[in-house]
Coordinates of C-alpha atoms in Angstrom, one line a residue:
X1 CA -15.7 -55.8 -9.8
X2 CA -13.5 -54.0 -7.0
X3 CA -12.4 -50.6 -7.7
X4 CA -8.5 -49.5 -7.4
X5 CA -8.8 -47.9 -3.8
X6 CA -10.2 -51.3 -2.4
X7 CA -7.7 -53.2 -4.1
X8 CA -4.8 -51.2 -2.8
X9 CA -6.7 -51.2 0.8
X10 CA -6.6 -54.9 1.2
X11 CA -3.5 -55.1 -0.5
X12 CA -1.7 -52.7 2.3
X13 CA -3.8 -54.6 5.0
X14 CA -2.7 -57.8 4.4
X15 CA 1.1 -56.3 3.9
X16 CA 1.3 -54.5 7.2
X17 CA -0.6 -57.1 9.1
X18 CA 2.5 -59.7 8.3
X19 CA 5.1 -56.9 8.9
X20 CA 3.5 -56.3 12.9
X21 CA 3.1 -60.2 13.5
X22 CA 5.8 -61.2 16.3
X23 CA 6.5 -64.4 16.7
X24 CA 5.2 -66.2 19.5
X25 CA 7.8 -67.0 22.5
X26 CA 8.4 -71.0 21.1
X27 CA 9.3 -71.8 25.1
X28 CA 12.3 -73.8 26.0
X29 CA 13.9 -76.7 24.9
X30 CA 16.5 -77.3 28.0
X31 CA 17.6 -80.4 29.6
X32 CA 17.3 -79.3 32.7
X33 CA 14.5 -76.3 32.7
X34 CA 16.1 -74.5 36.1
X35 CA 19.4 -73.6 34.1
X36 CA 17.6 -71.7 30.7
X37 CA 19.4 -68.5 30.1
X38 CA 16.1 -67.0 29.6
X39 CA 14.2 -68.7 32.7
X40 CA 12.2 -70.6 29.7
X41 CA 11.7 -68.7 26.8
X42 CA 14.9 -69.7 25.1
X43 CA 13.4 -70.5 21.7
X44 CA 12.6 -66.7 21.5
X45 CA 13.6 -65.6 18.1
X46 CA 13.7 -62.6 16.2
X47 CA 14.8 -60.6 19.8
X48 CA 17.2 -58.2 20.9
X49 CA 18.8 -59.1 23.9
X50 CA 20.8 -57.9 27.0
X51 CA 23.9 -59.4 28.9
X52 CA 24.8 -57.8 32.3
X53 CA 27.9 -59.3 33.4
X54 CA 28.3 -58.7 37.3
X55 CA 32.4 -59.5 38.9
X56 CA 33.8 -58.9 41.8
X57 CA 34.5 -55.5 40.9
X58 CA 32.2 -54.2 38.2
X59 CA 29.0 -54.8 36.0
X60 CA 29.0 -54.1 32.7
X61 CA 26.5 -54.5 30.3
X62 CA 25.8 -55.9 26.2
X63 CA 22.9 -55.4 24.2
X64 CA 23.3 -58.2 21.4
X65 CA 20.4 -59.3 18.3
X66 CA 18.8 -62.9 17.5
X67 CA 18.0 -63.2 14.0
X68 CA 17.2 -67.0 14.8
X69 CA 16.6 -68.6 18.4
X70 CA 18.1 -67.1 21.0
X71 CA 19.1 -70.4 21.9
X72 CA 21.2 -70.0 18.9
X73 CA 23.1 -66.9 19.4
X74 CA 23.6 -68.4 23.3
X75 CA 25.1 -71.2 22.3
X76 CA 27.5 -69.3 20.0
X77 CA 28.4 -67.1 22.8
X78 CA 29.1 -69.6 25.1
X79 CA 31.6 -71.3 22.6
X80 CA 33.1 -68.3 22.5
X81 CA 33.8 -68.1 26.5
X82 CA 35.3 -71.6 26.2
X83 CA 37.3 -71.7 23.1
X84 CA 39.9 -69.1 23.2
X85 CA 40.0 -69.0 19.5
X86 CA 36.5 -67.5 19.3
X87 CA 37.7 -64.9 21.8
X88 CA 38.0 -61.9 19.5
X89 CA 34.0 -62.3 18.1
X90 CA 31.9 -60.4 20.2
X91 CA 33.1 -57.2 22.6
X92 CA 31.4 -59.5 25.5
X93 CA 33.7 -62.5 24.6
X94 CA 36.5 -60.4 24.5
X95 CA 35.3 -58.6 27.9
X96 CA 34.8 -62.6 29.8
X97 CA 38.2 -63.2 28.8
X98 CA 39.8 -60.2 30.4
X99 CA 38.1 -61.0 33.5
X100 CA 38.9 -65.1 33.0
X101 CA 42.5 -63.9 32.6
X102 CA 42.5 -61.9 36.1
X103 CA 40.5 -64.7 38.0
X104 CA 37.9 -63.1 38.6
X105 CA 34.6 -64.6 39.1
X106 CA 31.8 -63.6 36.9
X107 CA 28.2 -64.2 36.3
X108 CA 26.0 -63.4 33.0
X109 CA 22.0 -62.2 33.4
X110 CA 20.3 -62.5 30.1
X111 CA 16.9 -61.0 29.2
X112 CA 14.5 -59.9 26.6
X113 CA 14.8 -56.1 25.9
X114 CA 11.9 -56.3 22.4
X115 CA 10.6 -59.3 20.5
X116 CA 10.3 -58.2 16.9
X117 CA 9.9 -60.6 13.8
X118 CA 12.6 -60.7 10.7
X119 CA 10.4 -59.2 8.1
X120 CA 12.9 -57.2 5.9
X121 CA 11.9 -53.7 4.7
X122 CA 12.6 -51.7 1.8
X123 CA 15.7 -50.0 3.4
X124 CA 17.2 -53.7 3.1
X125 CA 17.5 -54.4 7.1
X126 CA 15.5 -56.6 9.4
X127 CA 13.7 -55.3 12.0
X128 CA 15.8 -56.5 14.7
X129 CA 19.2 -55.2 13.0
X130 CA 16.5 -51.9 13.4
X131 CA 15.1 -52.4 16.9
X132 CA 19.1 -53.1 18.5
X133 CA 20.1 -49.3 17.5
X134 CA 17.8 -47.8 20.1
X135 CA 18.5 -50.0 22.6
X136 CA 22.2 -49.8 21.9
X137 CA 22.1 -46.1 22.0
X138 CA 19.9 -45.8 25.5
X139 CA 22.5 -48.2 27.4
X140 CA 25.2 -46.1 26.0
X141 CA 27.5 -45.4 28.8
X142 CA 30.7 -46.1 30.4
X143 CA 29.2 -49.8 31.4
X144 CA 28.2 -51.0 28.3
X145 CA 30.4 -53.1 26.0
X146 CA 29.1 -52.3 22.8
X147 CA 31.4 -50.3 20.5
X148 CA 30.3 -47.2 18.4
X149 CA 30.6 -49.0 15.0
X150 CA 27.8 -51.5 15.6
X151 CA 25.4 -48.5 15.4
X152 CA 26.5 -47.6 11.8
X153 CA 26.8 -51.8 10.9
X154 CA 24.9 -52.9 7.8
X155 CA 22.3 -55.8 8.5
X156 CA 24.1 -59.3 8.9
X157 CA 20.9 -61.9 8.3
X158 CA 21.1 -61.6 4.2
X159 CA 23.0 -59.1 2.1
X160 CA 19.8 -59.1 -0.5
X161 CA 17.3 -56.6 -0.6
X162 CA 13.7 -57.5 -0.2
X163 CA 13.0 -59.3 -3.4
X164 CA 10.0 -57.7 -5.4
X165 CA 8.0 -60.3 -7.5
X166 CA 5.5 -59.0 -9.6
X167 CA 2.1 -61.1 -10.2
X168 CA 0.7 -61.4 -13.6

């Protein structure tokens, strides 16, 4: 019979082993392969992500979280370029639109800033609600579109906390 320290030993193994898993990068499901946001690794999920939007004038920057695909959260952000109605939910949807109103020609770089996986921990976030705070904080400057409240934002992917089950 196994004594209480092995017990708890495999028990915290088999716990923290799940919680460092990251998902593997899924690829990309694109039509046409040559236009993937994320030069093929747009089925990414669990990410936190970073727009640089270059104009004619000025780049500007937006560090943004995947909960699901980043094909997803794209495709949510490009309805939100297109359909003025959706212009007011992200700071980089409302940022497009000023520079769509000026006619000025603009271009958006996306890219992988940390692949993480949505295990939820005891403090009731995700770890990429977690992960984005950094990264928010080190592009913090007078280029990034990001607004101060997003650092103090409760996680959006499940207002639960961790559900504890007990085995009998």
């Amino acid at each position: 019979m196994k004594n209480m320290k092995s017990i708890i030993k495999s028990h915290n193994s088999q716990i923290t082993k799940k919680a460092n898993q990251v998902p593997s990068t899924k690829g990309c499901n694109c039509r046409v392969k040559e236009t993937c946001p994320l030069r093929g690794k747009c089925m990414t999920s669990a990410l936190v992500y970073k727009a640089s939007v270059t104009s004619n004038t000025e780049s500007k920057s937006y560090i943004g979280l995947s909960g699901g695909t980043f094909k997803q959260r794209f495709n949510n952000h490009t309805k939100s370029f297109k359909h003025d109605k959706y212009e007011k939910e992200t700071e980089l949807s409302k940022y497009v639109w000023q520079l769509k109103r000026k006619g000025s020609n603009h271009s958006i770089h996306w890219e992988i800033l940390k692949e993480s996986n949505t295990h939820r921990r005891d403090s009731g976030q995700c770890n990429p609600c977690i992960e984005e705070k950094p990264e928010t904080l080190r592009a913090k400057g007078p280029n990034t579109l990001n607004n101060k409240t997003e650092l103090i934002s409760k996680c959006r992917h499940g207002r639960k906390p961790p559900s504890r089950t007990k085995k009998k």
